[in-house]
mmCIF file of C-alpha atoms in Angstrom:
data_model
loop_
_atom_site.group_PDB
_atom_site.id
_atom_site.type_symbol
_atom_site.label_atom_id
_atom_site.label_comp_id
_atom_site.label_asym_id
_atom_site.label_seq_id
_atom_site.Cartn_x
_atom_site.Cartn_y
_atom_site.Cartn_z
ATOM 1 C CA GLN C 1 3.558 58.920 72.547
ATOM 2 C CA VAL C 2 0.621 61.273 71.304
ATOM 3 C CA GLN C 3 -3.419 60.891 73.544
ATOM 4 C CA LEU C 4 -6.498 62.507 73.011
ATOM 5 C CA ARG C 5 -9.565 62.768 74.714
ATOM 6 C CA GLU C 6 -12.374 64.179 74.304
ATOM 7 C CA SER C 7 -15.232 65.076 77.547
ATOM 8 C CA GLY C 8 -18.061 67.274 77.797
ATOM 9 C CA PRO C 9 -22.030 67.291 78.323
ATOM 10 C CA GLY C 10 -23.404 63.848 76.858
ATOM 11 C CA LEU C 11 -26.887 65.091 76.772
ATOM 12 C CA VAL C 12 -27.391 68.394 74.968
ATOM 13 C CA LYS C 13 -31.724 70.074 75.072
ATOM 14 C CA PRO C 14 -32.348 71.642 71.856
ATOM 15 C CA SER C 15 -31.406 74.832 70.150
ATOM 16 C CA GLY C 16 -28.850 74.805 72.551
ATOM 17 C CA THR C 17 -25.159 74.460 72.493
ATOM 18 C CA LEU C 18 -22.856 71.846 72.438
ATOM 19 C CA SER C 19 -19.878 71.815 74.603
ATOM 20 C CA LEU C 20 -16.635 69.615 74.455
ATOM 21 C CA THR C 21 -12.909 69.797 74.765
ATOM 22 C CA CYS C 22 -10.211 67.876 73.511
ATOM 23 C CA ALA C 23 -7.040 66.863 75.698
ATOM 24 C CA VAL C 24 -3.837 66.802 74.119
ATOM 25 C CA SER C 25 -0.856 64.802 76.204
ATOM 26 C CA GLY C 26 2.504 63.530 75.297
ATOM 27 C CA ALA C 27 2.560 66.115 72.822
ATOM 28 C CA SER C 28 2.064 70.141 72.948
ATOM 29 C CA ILE C 29 -0.625 71.544 70.879
ATOM 30 C CA SER C 30 1.912 74.742 70.037
ATOM 31 C CA SER C 31 3.685 72.536 67.706
ATOM 32 C CA HIS C 32 2.906 72.321 63.939
ATOM 33 C CA ASN C 33 0.198 70.125 64.059
ATOM 34 C CA TRP C 34 -3.224 71.329 63.236
ATOM 35 C CA TRP C 35 -6.153 69.753 65.262
ATOM 36 C CA ALA C 36 -9.282 68.766 64.197
ATOM 37 C CA TRP C 37 -13.292 67.768 64.795
ATOM 38 C CA VAL C 38 -14.634 64.390 63.704
ATOM 39 C CA ARG C 39 -18.693 63.565 63.627
ATOM 40 C CA GLN C 40 -20.318 60.638 63.077
ATOM 41 C CA SER C 41 -23.807 60.111 63.399
ATOM 42 C CA PRO C 42 -25.327 56.681 64.860
ATOM 43 C CA GLY C 43 -25.020 54.066 61.564
ATOM 44 C CA LYS C 44 -23.335 57.009 59.265
ATOM 45 C CA GLY C 45 -19.779 58.083 57.782
ATOM 46 C CA LEU C 46 -17.856 60.331 59.046
ATOM 47 C CA GLU C 47 -18.344 64.182 58.437
ATOM 48 C CA TRP C 48 -15.760 66.355 59.611
ATOM 49 C CA ILE C 49 -16.771 69.497 61.172
ATOM 50 C CA GLY C 50 -13.616 72.047 61.221
ATOM 51 C CA GLU C 51 -9.874 72.033 62.646
ATOM 52 C CA ILE C 52 -7.701 74.511 64.167
ATOM 53 C CA TYR C 53 -3.618 75.634 63.752
ATOM 54 C CA PRO C 54 -2.142 76.935 67.390
ATOM 55 C CA SER C 55 -2.422 80.504 66.002
ATOM 56 C CA GLY C 56 -6.066 80.553 65.854
ATOM 57 C CA ASN C 57 -6.868 80.026 62.105
ATOM 58 C CA ALA C 58 -10.055 78.129 61.645
ATOM 59 C CA LEU C 59 -11.342 76.054 59.062
ATOM 60 C CA TYR C 60 -14.845 74.994 59.432
ATOM 61 C CA ASN C 61 -16.767 72.308 57.262
ATOM 62 C CA PRO C 62 -19.521 74.919 55.492
ATOM 63 C CA SER C 63 -22.152 72.129 55.859
ATOM 64 C CA LEU C 64 -22.789 73.541 59.292
ATOM 65 C CA LYS C 65 -24.003 77.277 58.376
ATOM 66 C CA GLY C 66 -21.694 79.658 60.702
ATOM 67 C CA ARG C 67 -23.144 77.344 64.150
ATOM 68 C CA VAL C 68 -19.034 75.468 65.204
ATOM 69 C CA SER C 69 -16.136 77.501 66.658
ATOM 70 C CA ILE C 70 -13.141 75.757 67.043
ATOM 71 C CA SER C 71 -10.791 77.317 69.563
ATOM 72 C CA VAL C 72 -7.690 76.253 71.448
ATOM 73 C CA ASP C 73 -5.685 76.715 74.946
ATOM 74 C CA LYS C 74 -2.067 76.855 74.890
ATOM 75 C CA SER C 75 -1.466 76.891 78.092
ATOM 76 C CA ASN C 76 -3.395 74.034 78.964
ATOM 77 C CA ASP C 77 -3.032 71.665 75.746
ATOM 78 C CA HIS C 78 -6.480 71.285 74.723
ATOM 79 C CA PHE C 79 -8.841 72.764 72.094
ATOM 80 C CA SER C 80 -12.446 72.842 71.813
ATOM 81 C CA LEU C 81 -15.147 72.497 69.552
ATOM 82 C CA LYS C 82 -18.915 74.879 70.226
ATOM 83 C CA LEU C 83 -21.697 74.052 68.151
ATOM 84 C CA TYR C 84 -24.655 76.193 68.570
ATOM 85 C CA SER C 85 -28.656 75.721 68.223
ATOM 86 C CA VAL C 86 -28.277 72.454 67.937
ATOM 87 C CA THR C 87 -30.774 69.900 66.882
ATOM 88 C CA ALA C 88 -31.640 65.940 66.572
ATOM 89 C CA ALA C 89 -29.443 66.240 63.694
ATOM 90 C CA ASP C 90 -26.599 66.608 65.889
ATOM 91 C CA THR C 91 -26.583 63.465 67.811
ATOM 92 C CA ALA C 92 -23.217 61.996 66.980
ATOM 93 C CA LEU C 93 -20.071 60.916 68.427
ATOM 94 C CA TYR C 94 -17.536 63.197 68.825
ATOM 95 C CA PHE C 95 -13.863 62.750 67.939
ATOM 96 C CA CYS C 96 -10.486 64.617 68.371
ATOM 97 C CA ALA C 97 -8.250 64.113 65.868
ATOM 98 C CA ARG C 98 -4.238 65.600 65.448
ATOM 99 C CA VAL C 99 -3.733 66.273 62.229
ATOM 100 C CA ALA C 100 -0.040 64.440 61.387
ATOM 101 C CA SER C 101 2.230 66.306 58.794
ATOM 102 C CA SER C 102 2.412 69.996 58.729
ATOM 103 C CA GLY C 103 -0.394 71.436 56.934
ATOM 104 C CA THR C 104 -3.761 70.701 56.493
ATOM 105 C CA VAL C 105 -3.052 67.933 53.558
ATOM 106 C CA GLY C 106 -2.045 65.645 56.544
ATOM 107 C CA TRP C 107 -3.775 62.765 57.282
ATOM 108 C CA LEU C 108 -5.855 62.369 60.935
ATOM 109 C CA ASP C 109 -3.810 60.492 63.408
ATOM 110 C CA PRO C 110 -3.905 59.739 66.428
ATOM 111 C CA TRP C 111 -7.547 59.730 66.987
ATOM 112 C CA GLY C 112 -9.347 60.021 70.370
ATOM 113 C CA GLN C 113 -11.498 57.598 71.498
ATOM 114 C CA GLY C 114 -14.726 59.271 71.062
ATOM 115 C CA THR C 115 -17.658 61.026 73.287
ATOM 116 C CA LEU C 116 -21.746 60.278 72.450
ATOM 117 C CA VAL C 117 -23.386 63.579 72.453
ATOM 118 C CA THR C 118 -27.574 63.071 71.991
ATOM 119 C CA VAL C 119 -29.584 66.119 71.538
ATOM 120 C CA SER C 120 -32.894 65.635 73.467
ATOM 121 C CA SER C 121 -34.823 67.971 75.660
ATOM 122 C CA SER Q 1 -23.131 67.059 51.333
ATOM 123 C CA TYR Q 2 -19.741 66.561 49.721
ATOM 124 C CA ALA Q 3 -18.462 63.113 49.681
ATOM 125 C CA LEU Q 4 -16.318 61.248 48.071
ATOM 126 C CA THR Q 5 -17.883 57.862 46.543
ATOM 127 C CA GLN Q 6 -17.352 54.424 47.906
ATOM 128 C CA PRO Q 7 -19.186 51.547 47.382
ATOM 129 C CA PRO Q 8 -21.278 50.524 50.322
ATOM 130 C CA SER Q 9 -20.044 46.963 50.544
ATOM 131 C CA VAL Q 10 -17.660 44.531 49.954
ATOM 132 C CA SER Q 11 -17.474 40.921 50.599
ATOM 133 C CA VAL Q 12 -15.067 38.820 49.921
ATOM 134 C CA ALA Q 13 -13.736 35.486 51.439
ATOM 135 C CA PRO Q 14 -10.439 34.595 53.357
ATOM 136 C CA GLY Q 15 -7.121 34.352 51.726
ATOM 137 C CA LYS Q 16 -8.612 36.515 48.619
ATOM 138 C CA THR Q 17 -8.579 40.231 48.344
ATOM 139 C CA ALA Q 18 -10.207 43.007 48.231
ATOM 140 C CA THR Q 19 -10.516 45.789 46.589
ATOM 141 C CA ILE Q 20 -11.892 48.848 47.837
ATOM 142 C CA THR Q 21 -12.512 51.834 45.759
ATOM 143 C CA CYS Q 22 -12.657 55.689 45.972
ATOM 144 C CA GLY Q 23 -13.647 58.427 43.700
ATOM 145 C CA GLU Q 24 -14.065 61.927 42.543
ATOM 146 C CA ASP Q 25 -13.062 63.792 39.341
ATOM 147 C CA ASN Q 26 -9.348 64.162 38.400
ATOM 148 C CA ILE Q 27 -8.813 62.604 42.433
ATOM 149 C CA ALA Q 28 -4.953 61.881 41.683
ATOM 150 C CA THR Q 29 -4.360 65.305 41.556
ATOM 151 C CA LYS Q 30 -5.303 64.957 45.335
ATOM 152 C CA THR Q 31 -3.457 63.349 48.082
ATOM 153 C CA VAL Q 32 -6.006 60.414 49.530
ATOM 154 C CA HIS Q 33 -5.297 58.464 53.090
ATOM 155 C CA TRP Q 34 -7.342 55.441 54.517
ATOM 156 C CA TYR Q 35 -8.435 55.197 57.684
ATOM 157 C CA GLN Q 36 -9.877 51.809 58.999
ATOM 158 C CA GLN Q 37 -12.578 51.463 61.895
ATOM 159 C CA LYS Q 38 -13.556 48.712 63.638
ATOM 160 C CA PRO Q 39 -17.733 48.742 66.068
ATOM 161 C CA GLY Q 40 -16.912 50.786 68.927
ATOM 162 C CA GLN Q 41 -12.865 51.837 68.271
ATOM 163 C CA ALA Q 42 -12.186 54.924 66.821
ATOM 164 C CA PRO Q 43 -10.693 55.210 63.116
ATOM 165 C CA VAL Q 44 -7.070 54.143 62.336
ATOM 166 C CA VAL Q 45 -4.807 55.493 59.531
ATOM 167 C CA VAL Q 46 -3.804 52.062 57.559
ATOM 168 C CA ILE Q 47 -2.791 53.907 53.665
ATOM 169 C CA TYR Q 48 -1.690 58.367 54.199
ATOM 170 C CA TYR Q 49 0.092 60.379 51.443
ATOM 171 C CA ASP Q 50 -2.032 57.175 48.433
ATOM 172 C CA THR Q 51 0.681 55.189 49.164
ATOM 173 C CA ASP Q 52 2.719 54.947 52.118
ATOM 174 C CA ARG Q 53 1.499 52.580 55.201
ATOM 175 C CA PRO Q 54 2.211 53.569 58.801
ATOM 176 C CA SER Q 55 4.609 51.497 60.947
ATOM 177 C CA GLY Q 56 2.063 48.587 62.323
ATOM 178 C CA ILE Q 57 0.078 48.120 59.564
ATOM 179 C CA PRO Q 58 0.517 44.803 57.847
ATOM 180 C CA GLU Q 59 1.755 45.297 54.260
ATOM 181 C CA ARG Q 60 -1.064 43.276 53.048
ATOM 182 C CA PHE Q 61 -2.810 46.607 52.839
ATOM 183 C CA SER Q 62 -1.411 48.864 50.177
ATOM 184 C CA GLY Q 63 -2.762 52.153 48.114
ATOM 185 C CA SER Q 64 -3.239 53.266 44.987
ATOM 186 C CA ASN Q 65 -4.564 56.719 43.303
ATOM 187 C CA SER Q 66 -4.786 57.226 39.538
ATOM 188 C CA GLY Q 67 -7.723 58.755 36.856
ATOM 189 C CA ASN Q 68 -10.517 58.948 38.444
ATOM 190 C CA THR Q 69 -9.856 56.305 41.450
ATOM 191 C CA ALA Q 70 -8.083 55.862 44.372
ATOM 192 C CA THR Q 71 -7.932 52.001 45.739
ATOM 193 C CA LEU Q 72 -7.375 50.589 48.381
ATOM 194 C CA THR Q 73 -6.138 46.675 48.777
ATOM 195 C CA ILE Q 74 -6.243 44.238 51.035
ATOM 196 C CA SER Q 75 -4.356 41.215 50.132
ATOM 197 C CA ARG Q 76 -4.578 37.584 51.899
ATOM 198 C CA VAL Q 77 -7.769 39.017 53.208
ATOM 199 C CA GLU Q 78 -8.198 38.152 56.949
ATOM 200 C CA ALA Q 79 -11.375 37.634 59.226
ATOM 201 C CA GLY Q 80 -9.375 40.099 61.423
ATOM 202 C CA ASP Q 81 -9.991 42.660 58.832
ATOM 203 C CA GLU Q 82 -13.756 43.182 58.763
ATOM 204 C CA ALA Q 83 -14.232 46.958 59.055
ATOM 205 C CA ASP Q 84 -16.094 49.822 58.280
ATOM 206 C CA TYR Q 85 -12.817 51.587 55.582
ATOM 207 C CA PHE Q 86 -13.380 55.641 54.757
ATOM 208 C CA CYS Q 87 -10.626 57.463 51.996
ATOM 209 C CA GLN Q 88 -10.336 60.622 52.729
ATOM 210 C CA VAL Q 89 -8.456 64.291 50.766
ATOM 211 C CA TRP Q 90 -8.374 67.898 51.371
ATOM 212 C CA ASP Q 91 -9.910 69.646 49.124
ATOM 213 C CA SER Q 92 -7.558 72.426 48.371
ATOM 214 C CA SER Q 93 -9.995 74.357 45.878
ATOM 215 C CA SER Q 94 -12.528 75.047 49.068
ATOM 216 C CA ASP Q 95 -10.241 74.126 51.914
ATOM 217 C CA ARG Q 96 -12.078 71.287 53.538
ATOM 218 C CA ARG Q 97 -11.420 67.714 54.382
ATOM 219 C CA VAL Q 98 -13.684 64.984 52.918
ATOM 220 C CA PHE Q 99 -13.962 61.587 53.499
ATOM 221 C CA GLY Q 100 -15.970 59.841 51.576
ATOM 222 C CA GLY Q 101 -18.771 57.684 52.469
ATOM 223 C CA GLY Q 102 -17.595 54.487 53.941
ATOM 224 C CA THR Q 103 -17.425 51.248 52.660
ATOM 225 C CA LYS Q 104 -18.337 47.997 54.839
ATOM 226 C CA LEU Q 105 -15.723 45.150 54.426
ATOM 227 C CA THR Q 106 -17.179 41.990 55.431
ATOM 228 C CA VAL Q 107 -14.867 38.456 54.868
ATOM 229 C CA LEU Q 108 -17.448 35.612 53.933
#
């Protein structure tokens, strides 16, 4: 059974960098799947941040205007998110998820439980 | 920002049928997935590839996709179906994953 778990600081200062890691268990991150980050602002909908293939090829949401970077660590079966120059608008529940089936047209399953990140001084 | 169009809320009596729509021009040319999210929980897929249902999801959940609208139908609605529902596609023209704004299903 594949499980994902997010970890990282719950509080980030404005203009700082948000850094999160997603640990994958029950499967190898080197499998032929994409791995995604999604966030949800309090009381709002889901926003796709980006996703990465084990080769390191990454795709990002254009709305984040180049502030985002996703990397993969195949030796430790985890992938990471960095979001730079954060503001209060980046306060959200951050989820990681696997893209089921090969290719990016697949659905997200499973998801991690999510981790809340607050941007505040 | 780019998002698929969903009604903010749908209300239905127990035992009746709930219909949640997801709109975009020519959405039938895309593959639609549907997620259920209950308070305090991560989303869970209930329909993938327009019409397929994962194991463990009741047969009461079904999906369709035609023209400009994809639809999630929940038959014989139960109190436990009360949740937020999101549709999602992959937009190959811009290489990005797009979600609908979400629909809150209330069971009366």
